[in-house]
Tab-separated table of C-alpha atoms in Angstrom:
chain	number	residue	atom	x	y	z
A	1	UNK	CA	0.021	0.003	0.021
A	2	UNK	CA	1.438	3.489	-0.967
A	3	UNK	CA	2.538	5.474	2.085
A	4	UNK	CA	-0.108	8.148	1.607
A	5	UNK	CA	-2.787	5.618	1.998
A	6	UNK	CA	-1.193	4.392	5.238
A	7	UNK	CA	-1.076	7.965	6.410
A	8	UNK	CA	-4.690	8.585	5.509
A	9	UNK	CA	-5.967	5.451	7.367
A	10	UNK	CA	-3.850	6.235	10.336
A	11	UNK	CA	-5.055	9.797	10.626
A	12	UNK	CA	-8.642	8.581	10.465
A	13	UNK	CA	-7.846	6.230	13.445
A	14	UNK	CA	-6.278	9.063	15.300
A	15	UNK	CA	-9.250	11.237	14.897
A	16	UNK	CA	-11.635	8.646	16.066
A	17	UNK	CA	-9.324	7.761	18.950
A	18	UNK	CA	-9.338	11.407	20.292
A	19	UNK	CA	-12.954	11.258	20.845
A	20	UNK	CA	-12.328	9.099	24.046
A	21	UNK	CA	-9.897	9.594	26.787
A	22	UNK	CA	-10.956	6.758	28.950
A	23	UNK	CA	-10.929	3.637	26.731
A	24	UNK	CA	-8.466	2.971	23.743
A	25	UNK	CA	-10.277	2.376	20.447
A	26	UNK	CA	-8.587	0.300	17.811
A	27	UNK	CA	-10.780	0.122	14.716
A	28	UNK	CA	-10.650	-2.942	12.670
A	29	UNK	CA	-8.917	-1.169	9.699
A	30	UNK	CA	-5.642	-1.189	11.838
A	31	UNK	CA	-5.484	-5.028	11.880
A	32	UNK	CA	-7.843	-6.393	9.150
A	33	UNK	CA	-6.155	-8.289	6.213
A	34	UNK	CA	-6.540	-6.435	3.116
A	35	UNK	CA	-4.759	-7.473	-0.164
A	36	UNK	CA	-5.433	-4.812	-2.689
A	37	UNK	CA	-3.656	-4.316	-5.947
A	38	UNK	CA	-1.507	-1.230	-6.006
A	39	UNK	CA	-0.686	0.192	-9.525
A	40	UNK	CA	1.918	2.752	-9.678
A	41	UNK	CA	3.105	4.406	-12.932
A	42	UNK	CA	1.988	6.086	-16.162
A	43	UNK	CA	1.766	5.379	-19.923
A	44	UNK	CA	4.883	7.173	-21.492
A	45	UNK	CA	4.154	8.394	-24.945
A	46	UNK	CA	7.797	8.949	-25.883
A	47	UNK	CA	9.918	6.591	-23.830
A	48	UNK	CA	9.900	3.681	-21.543
A	49	UNK	CA	6.585	2.938	-19.792
A	50	UNK	CA	7.347	1.461	-16.303
A	51	UNK	CA	4.619	0.227	-14.046
A	52	UNK	CA	5.028	-1.061	-10.570
A	53	UNK	CA	2.437	-3.662	-9.167
A	54	UNK	CA	2.385	-4.448	-5.417
A	55	UNK	CA	-0.133	-5.548	-2.823
A	56	UNK	CA	-1.302	-3.586	0.052
A	57	UNK	CA	-0.636	-4.383	3.737
A	58	UNK	CA	-2.584	-3.888	6.876
A	59	UNK	CA	-1.647	-0.564	8.718
A	60	UNK	CA	0.022	-2.636	11.601
A	61	UNK	CA	2.356	-4.594	9.240
A	62	UNK	CA	5.894	-3.788	8.815
A	63	UNK	CA	8.202	-4.550	5.940
A	64	UNK	CA	8.144	-3.930	2.062
A	65	UNK	CA	5.039	-4.132	0.068
A	66	UNK	CA	4.697	-7.716	-1.624
A	67	UNK	CA	5.329	-7.473	-5.413
A	68	UNK	CA	2.697	-8.723	-7.791
A	69	UNK	CA	4.823	-10.957	-10.026
A	70	UNK	CA	4.373	-13.074	-13.122
A	71	UNK	CA	1.559	-10.877	-14.384
A	72	UNK	CA	0.799	-10.057	-17.973
A	73	UNK	CA	0.784	-6.318	-18.522
A	74	UNK	CA	0.432	-4.323	-21.793
A	75	UNK	CA	-0.598	-0.855	-22.893
A	76	UNK	CA	-3.807	-1.090	-25.064
A	77	UNK	CA	-4.962	1.733	-27.483
A	78	UNK	CA	-8.688	2.213	-28.180
A	79	UNK	CA	-8.037	0.911	-31.574
A	80	UNK	CA	-7.000	-2.411	-30.266
A	81	UNK	CA	-3.238	-2.178	-30.534
A	82	UNK	CA	-1.197	-3.675	-27.698
A	83	UNK	CA	2.180	-2.789	-26.466
A	84	UNK	CA	3.677	-5.437	-24.068
A	85	UNK	CA	5.438	-4.685	-20.739
A	86	UNK	CA	7.876	-7.282	-19.500
A	87	UNK	CA	8.766	-7.909	-15.918
A	88	UNK	CA	12.194	-6.167	-15.253
A	89	UNK	CA	12.489	-6.831	-11.552
A	90	UNK	CA	9.952	-8.527	-9.204
A	91	UNK	CA	6.667	-6.494	-9.570
A	92	UNK	CA	8.101	-3.883	-11.932
A	93	UNK	CA	7.071	-4.095	-15.585
A	94	UNK	CA	8.525	-2.062	-18.495
A	95	UNK	CA	8.222	-1.576	-22.121
A	96	UNK	CA	10.948	-0.787	-24.491
A	97	UNK	CA	11.623	2.837	-25.342
A	98	UNK	CA	8.829	3.537	-27.940
A	99	UNK	CA	6.887	6.324	-29.541
A	100	UNK	CA	3.118	5.911	-29.170
A	101	UNK	CA	0.756	7.431	-31.853
A	102	UNK	CA	-0.477	10.906	-30.541
A	103	UNK	CA	-4.134	11.850	-30.101
A	104	UNK	CA	-5.290	8.430	-29.118
A	105	UNK	CA	-6.784	6.936	-26.123
A	106	UNK	CA	-4.707	4.320	-24.079
A	107	UNK	CA	-5.265	2.246	-20.948
A	108	UNK	CA	-3.261	-0.242	-18.981
A	109	UNK	CA	-4.326	-3.832	-18.827
A	110	UNK	CA	-3.243	-6.390	-16.144
A	111	UNK	CA	-3.721	-10.008	-15.820
A	112	UNK	CA	-2.297	-11.549	-12.629
A	113	UNK	CA	-0.748	-14.990	-12.422
A	114	UNK	CA	-3.987	-16.185	-10.719
A	115	UNK	CA	-6.049	-15.019	-13.583
A	116	UNK	CA	-7.620	-11.837	-12.117
A	117	UNK	CA	-7.959	-9.074	-14.639
A	118	UNK	CA	-7.667	-5.280	-14.149
A	119	UNK	CA	-7.550	-2.288	-16.417
A	120	UNK	CA	-7.382	1.559	-16.150
A	121	UNK	CA	-9.872	3.817	-17.926
A	122	UNK	CA	-9.011	4.825	-21.427
A	123	UNK	CA	-7.369	8.273	-21.383
A	124	UNK	CA	-6.106	10.552	-24.149
A	125	UNK	CA	-2.427	10.689	-24.647
A	126	UNK	CA	-1.506	14.278	-23.767
A	127	UNK	CA	1.490	16.136	-25.365
A	128	UNK	CA	3.553	17.856	-22.769
A	129	UNK	CA	4.922	21.360	-23.765
A	130	UNK	CA	8.581	22.103	-23.382
A	131	UNK	CA	10.100	23.565	-20.180
A	132	UNK	CA	10.742	27.301	-20.724
A	133	UNK	CA	13.061	27.780	-17.737
A	134	UNK	CA	14.617	25.965	-14.841
A	135	UNK	CA	16.915	27.635	-12.458
A	136	UNK	CA	17.951	28.598	-8.880
A	137	UNK	CA	17.875	31.914	-7.172
A	138	UNK	CA	19.817	32.608	-4.078
A	139	UNK	CA	17.472	33.797	-1.186
A	140	UNK	CA	17.723	34.584	2.361
A	141	UNK	CA	18.573	31.246	3.910
A	142	UNK	CA	18.947	29.098	0.748
A	143	UNK	CA	18.545	28.416	-2.912
A	144	UNK	CA	14.979	28.578	-4.532
A	145	UNK	CA	14.541	26.281	-7.577
A	146	UNK	CA	11.836	27.480	-10.043
A	147	UNK	CA	10.383	26.341	-13.219
A	148	UNK	CA	8.456	27.821	-16.115
A	149	UNK	CA	6.487	26.413	-18.922
A	150	UNK	CA	3.471	27.436	-21.351
A	151	UNK	CA	1.285	26.017	-23.978
A	152	UNK	CA	0.435	28.416	-26.718
A	153	UNK	CA	-2.417	25.993	-27.773
A	154	UNK	CA	-4.067	26.188	-24.518
A	155	UNK	CA	-4.334	22.408	-24.247
A	156	UNK	CA	-2.310	21.542	-21.199
A	157	UNK	CA	-3.698	23.470	-18.290
A	158	UNK	CA	-2.733	20.835	-15.705
A	159	UNK	CA	0.965	20.271	-14.968
A	160	UNK	CA	3.047	17.827	-12.765
A	161	UNK	CA	6.771	17.762	-11.955
A	162	UNK	CA	9.124	15.056	-10.599
A	163	UNK	CA	12.762	15.659	-9.987
A	164	UNK	CA	15.980	13.713	-9.136
A	165	UNK	CA	18.738	15.510	-7.277
A	166	UNK	CA	22.349	14.443	-7.617
A	167	UNK	CA	25.183	16.018	-5.807
A	168	UNK	CA	28.972	15.517	-5.260
A	169	UNK	CA	30.268	15.146	-1.703
A	170	UNK	CA	33.208	13.912	0.235
A	171	UNK	CA	33.631	11.864	3.408
A	172	UNK	CA	34.748	13.699	6.412
A	173	UNK	CA	38.277	12.441	6.162
A	174	UNK	CA	40.454	11.206	3.317
A	175	UNK	CA	42.035	7.903	3.880
A	176	UNK	CA	45.436	7.390	2.108
A	177	UNK	CA	46.346	3.968	3.445
A	178	UNK	CA	44.676	0.636	3.880
A	179	UNK	CA	45.267	-2.406	6.086
A	180	UNK	CA	45.266	-5.595	3.945
A	181	UNK	CA	46.617	-8.950	5.016
A	182	UNK	CA	48.184	-7.701	8.074
A	183	UNK	CA	50.069	-4.892	6.262
A	184	UNK	CA	49.606	-1.234	5.859
A	185	UNK	CA	49.550	-0.319	2.183
A	186	UNK	CA	48.696	2.741	0.060
A	187	UNK	CA	45.018	2.960	-0.689
A	188	UNK	CA	43.963	2.440	-4.242
A	189	UNK	CA	40.266	2.572	-4.310
A	190	UNK	CA	38.238	5.886	-4.083
A	191	UNK	CA	36.276	6.035	-0.781
A	192	UNK	CA	36.501	9.923	-0.392
A	193	UNK	CA	34.623	11.435	-3.469
A	194	UNK	CA	31.137	10.140	-4.055
A	195	UNK	CA	27.860	11.099	-5.694
A	196	UNK	CA	24.360	10.772	-4.166
A	197	UNK	CA	21.057	10.717	-6.045
A	198	UNK	CA	17.510	11.164	-4.520
A	199	UNK	CA	14.173	11.190	-6.141
A	200	UNK	CA	11.548	13.746	-5.132
A	201	UNK	CA	8.869	12.573	-2.620
A	202	UNK	CA	6.738	15.757	-2.719
A	203	UNK	CA	3.796	16.207	-5.084
A	204	UNK	CA	4.303	19.295	-7.447
A	205	UNK	CA	1.106	20.096	-9.376
A	206	UNK	CA	-0.587	23.318	-10.635
A	207	UNK	CA	-3.325	24.562	-12.855
A	208	UNK	CA	-3.647	27.312	-15.304
A	209	UNK	CA	-7.379	26.978	-15.763
A	210	UNK	CA	-8.202	30.230	-13.957
A	211	UNK	CA	-5.396	32.172	-15.709
A	212	UNK	CA	-5.831	34.055	-18.931
A	213	UNK	CA	-3.057	32.155	-20.340
A	214	UNK	CA	-1.932	28.590	-20.272
A	215	UNK	CA	1.437	29.577	-18.597
A	216	UNK	CA	3.336	28.663	-15.445
A	217	UNK	CA	5.733	31.394	-14.264
A	218	UNK	CA	8.297	30.682	-11.669
A	219	UNK	CA	6.629	27.848	-9.938
A	220	UNK	CA	8.488	27.062	-6.759
A	221	UNK	CA	9.612	23.604	-7.102
A	222	UNK	CA	12.230	23.035	-4.399
A	223	UNK	CA	13.938	25.060	-1.709
A	224	UNK	CA	17.506	24.079	-0.550
A	225	UNK	CA	18.641	25.524	2.762
A	226	UNK	CA	22.030	27.319	2.623
A	227	UNK	CA	23.472	24.896	5.134
A	228	UNK	CA	22.667	21.820	3.056
A	229	UNK	CA	25.591	19.636	2.037
A	230	UNK	CA	24.016	19.314	-1.280
A	231	UNK	CA	25.445	22.734	-2.221
A	232	UNK	CA	28.975	21.862	-0.888
A	233	UNK	CA	30.480	21.237	-4.318
A	234	UNK	CA	28.290	20.726	-7.398
A	235	UNK	CA	24.510	20.032	-7.467
A	236	UNK	CA	22.386	18.968	-10.261
A	237	UNK	CA	18.727	18.381	-10.570
A	238	UNK	CA	16.911	16.638	-13.367
A	239	UNK	CA	13.177	17.748	-13.658
A	240	UNK	CA	10.566	15.843	-15.616
A	241	UNK	CA	7.401	17.574	-16.699
A	242	UNK	CA	3.992	15.952	-17.425
A	243	UNK	CA	0.816	17.097	-18.900
A	244	UNK	CA	-2.155	15.970	-16.910
A	245	UNK	CA	-5.870	15.225	-17.632
A	246	UNK	CA	-8.291	17.026	-15.304
A	247	UNK	CA	-9.135	13.646	-13.740
A	248	UNK	CA	-5.429	12.873	-12.964
A	249	UNK	CA	-4.970	16.414	-11.733
A	250	UNK	CA	-7.871	15.963	-9.279
A	251	UNK	CA	-6.551	12.623	-8.238
A	252	UNK	CA	-3.037	13.975	-7.209
A	253	UNK	CA	-4.648	17.098	-5.475
A	254	UNK	CA	-6.582	14.483	-3.379
A	255	UNK	CA	-3.395	12.633	-2.615
A	256	UNK	CA	-1.795	15.914	-1.707
A	257	UNK	CA	-4.483	16.906	0.699
A	258	UNK	CA	-4.587	13.486	2.355
A	259	UNK	CA	-0.683	13.462	2.997
A	260	UNK	CA	-0.082	16.993	3.788
A	261	UNK	CA	-3.259	18.323	5.743
A	262	UNK	CA	-3.024	16.034	8.694
A	263	UNK	CA	-0.956	18.198	11.007
A	264	UNK	CA	-3.557	19.593	13.567
A	265	UNK	CA	-7.011	18.775	14.934
A	266	UNK	CA	-8.432	21.500	12.664
A	267	UNK	CA	-7.160	19.996	9.407
A	268	UNK	CA	-9.868	18.254	7.243
A	269	UNK	CA	-10.189	14.513	7.787
A	270	UNK	CA	-8.752	12.495	4.942
A	271	UNK	CA	-11.025	11.753	2.152
A	272	UNK	CA	-11.391	8.501	-0.077
A	273	UNK	CA	-9.132	8.536	-3.037
A	274	UNK	CA	-10.635	7.259	-6.176
A	275	UNK	CA	-8.143	6.154	-8.961
A	276	UNK	CA	-8.919	5.119	-12.418
A	277	UNK	CA	-7.975	1.398	-12.240
A	278	UNK	CA	-10.651	-1.096	-11.847
A	279	UNK	CA	-11.105	-4.924	-11.439
A	280	UNK	CA	-12.614	-6.522	-14.467
A	281	UNK	CA	-13.080	-9.689	-12.448
A	282	UNK	CA	-14.895	-8.366	-9.409
A	283	UNK	CA	-16.425	-4.748	-9.821
A	284	UNK	CA	-16.651	-4.476	-6.000
A	285	UNK	CA	-12.820	-5.105	-5.498
A	286	UNK	CA	-10.953	-1.813	-4.705
A	287	UNK	CA	-7.768	-1.110	-6.635
A	288	UNK	CA	-5.376	1.578	-5.633
A	289	UNK	CA	-3.667	3.963	-8.276
A	290	UNK	CA	-4.141	6.124	-11.215
A	291	UNK	CA	-2.627	5.598	-14.714
A	292	UNK	CA	-2.364	8.555	-16.866
A	293	UNK	CA	-0.891	8.826	-20.437
A	294	UNK	CA	1.394	11.715	-21.588
A	295	UNK	CA	4.533	12.364	-23.352
A	296	UNK	CA	7.415	13.656	-21.055
A	297	UNK	CA	9.930	16.512	-21.339
A	298	UNK	CA	12.894	16.813	-18.979
A	299	UNK	CA	15.703	19.324	-18.326
A	300	UNK	CA	18.767	19.152	-16.166
A	301	UNK	CA	20.658	21.996	-14.650
A	302	UNK	CA	23.997	22.135	-12.633
A	303	UNK	CA	24.800	24.541	-9.748
A	304	UNK	CA	28.371	25.055	-8.593
A	305	UNK	CA	29.525	26.242	-5.220
A	306	UNK	CA	31.066	29.225	-7.017
A	307	UNK	CA	27.409	30.233	-8.247
A	308	UNK	CA	26.403	30.841	-4.701
A	309	UNK	CA	27.042	33.490	-2.100
A	310	UNK	CA	30.475	33.241	-0.401
A	311	UNK	CA	29.198	33.811	3.062
A	312	UNK	CA	27.051	30.692	2.833
A	313	UNK	CA	28.495	27.843	5.174
A	314	UNK	CA	29.940	24.758	3.533
A	315	UNK	CA	28.499	21.788	5.666
A	316	UNK	CA	28.785	18.020	4.952
A	317	UNK	CA	25.425	16.527	5.799
A	318	UNK	CA	25.702	13.492	8.074
A	319	UNK	CA	29.285	14.164	9.220
A	320	UNK	CA	28.597	16.507	12.166
A	321	UNK	CA	29.926	13.912	14.667
A	322	UNK	CA	33.158	13.418	12.793
A	323	UNK	CA	35.319	15.864	14.754
A	324	UNK	CA	38.710	14.157	15.263
A	325	UNK	CA	40.990	11.223	14.471
A	326	UNK	CA	42.017	8.442	16.683
A	327	UNK	CA	45.809	7.918	17.232
A	328	UNK	CA	47.852	4.653	17.600
A	329	UNK	CA	49.770	3.868	19.349
A	330	UNK	CA	48.439	5.889	22.288
A	331	UNK	CA	47.815	5.405	26.000
A	332	UNK	CA	44.160	4.576	25.096
A	333	UNK	CA	45.282	1.524	23.035
A	334	UNK	CA	48.284	0.695	25.181
A	335	UNK	CA	49.110	-3.137	24.737
A	336	UNK	CA	47.320	-3.607	21.373
A	337	UNK	CA	49.261	-4.759	18.350
A	338	UNK	CA	48.731	-3.138	14.892
A	339	UNK	CA	46.895	-6.254	13.860
A	340	UNK	CA	44.546	-6.105	16.839
A	341	UNK	CA	43.961	-2.437	16.401
A	342	UNK	CA	42.917	-2.684	12.724
A	343	UNK	CA	41.420	-6.227	13.017
A	344	UNK	CA	37.821	-5.038	12.553
A	345	UNK	CA	37.224	-2.751	9.479
A	346	UNK	CA	33.670	-2.172	10.619
A	347	UNK	CA	34.869	-0.431	13.526
A	348	UNK	CA	37.920	1.744	12.254
A	349	UNK	CA	39.516	2.480	8.999
A	350	UNK	CA	43.125	3.713	8.710
A	351	UNK	CA	43.457	7.222	7.562
A	352	UNK	CA	47.070	8.252	7.397
A	353	UNK	CA	50.538	7.282	8.676
A	354	UNK	CA	53.351	9.455	10.114
A	355	UNK	CA	56.408	7.557	11.001
A	356	UNK	CA	55.238	4.663	13.466
A	357	UNK	CA	51.979	6.465	14.215
A	358	UNK	CA	48.715	5.814	12.548
A	359	UNK	CA	45.368	7.649	12.680
A	360	UNK	CA	41.934	6.211	12.059
A	361	UNK	CA	38.257	6.971	12.160
A	362	UNK	CA	34.920	4.929	11.927
A	363	UNK	CA	33.855	3.913	8.500
A	364	UNK	CA	30.884	6.227	8.677
A	365	UNK	CA	33.346	9.104	8.751
A	366	UNK	CA	35.863	7.878	6.062
A	367	UNK	CA	33.964	5.616	3.573
A	368	UNK	CA	31.732	7.811	1.459
A	369	UNK	CA	30.178	4.613	-0.311
A	370	UNK	CA	27.925	4.191	2.745
A	371	UNK	CA	26.144	7.353	1.610
A	372	UNK	CA	26.541	7.177	-2.167
A	373	UNK	CA	28.554	5.878	-5.067
A	374	UNK	CA	32.217	6.631	-6.079
A	375	UNK	CA	31.331	6.122	-9.660
A	376	UNK	CA	30.942	9.523	-11.304
A	377	UNK	CA	27.524	9.683	-13.073
A	378	UNK	CA	27.625	9.642	-17.042
A	379	UNK	CA	26.113	13.212	-17.178
A	380	UNK	CA	28.463	14.806	-14.750
A	381	UNK	CA	30.593	17.496	-16.304
């Protein structure tokens, strides 16, 4: 079950529980077994269509959502053409990169290994306009990323954005030596310079229906605090833009309200979210998810530390406790041999050598691979 549905049900339980201060009330929704199909993804008109199929869990359950494996999945046009999706990883089905004919209606069809059939509503493949501008503006306290787009045909009106952030970082300390086979040798692998990528988890949608033009100007996409380690060296963001139907826009707006407006007693209670995927086997069976259809446009930008105000601090997120190196030999480790000192690489990693003295730190402060990858991305300058 998607996290937003878990949050919605939990908030409903909290609202009900607050009505009594004497006796605890645990509604059956907390523990009852439900095994709904969850469909996550969209029909990509100019690339790879990737659909994730999982099964929901009860609210009290822990662990990953069970993948729906060995299903038959394809995109179907209203004219009867089918485009197959193959299972790439358990529960994830993908098509080859392909160009679907525009101005046609498409839907997703699913047949599980047990023979149950599901399908989304037919929806018109929308053509997404280009991104006019994507950039960052230093403001008080951080960097504001913004995006602009427009459609001269006035056919888009509903927009959605997703983004992936990638940034370069280093560990707190650079290790120049390694302890291998009871010997101290020069370090050859890179564990100091790394890159990290994270996908957006926020919902970014907007509508131009009430505007005189189908144009989005300087939509506030993301704010990065000046103290963030993402801005320490070079930062990049890849933004994907989608044109939505009104039904899909309304769906994501409902999701946004259910996941964001649960902070106080005065926020509205979560509402039921109605997607566009239905069971063809049992009309009464709930199915979670919405499958839209659109082409995708994307844009990437890079922001270097030299592009930002000099007075901004240069922090390294996650390394705040890495304040000093341990020395060996020292009174603290009196009586230990070098082999005993470096016997457990999960506790300490050698950093440097000066004569007969060695310095070390925990892997969390030395090995950047614990937070990212030492392989430079192919798109990195």
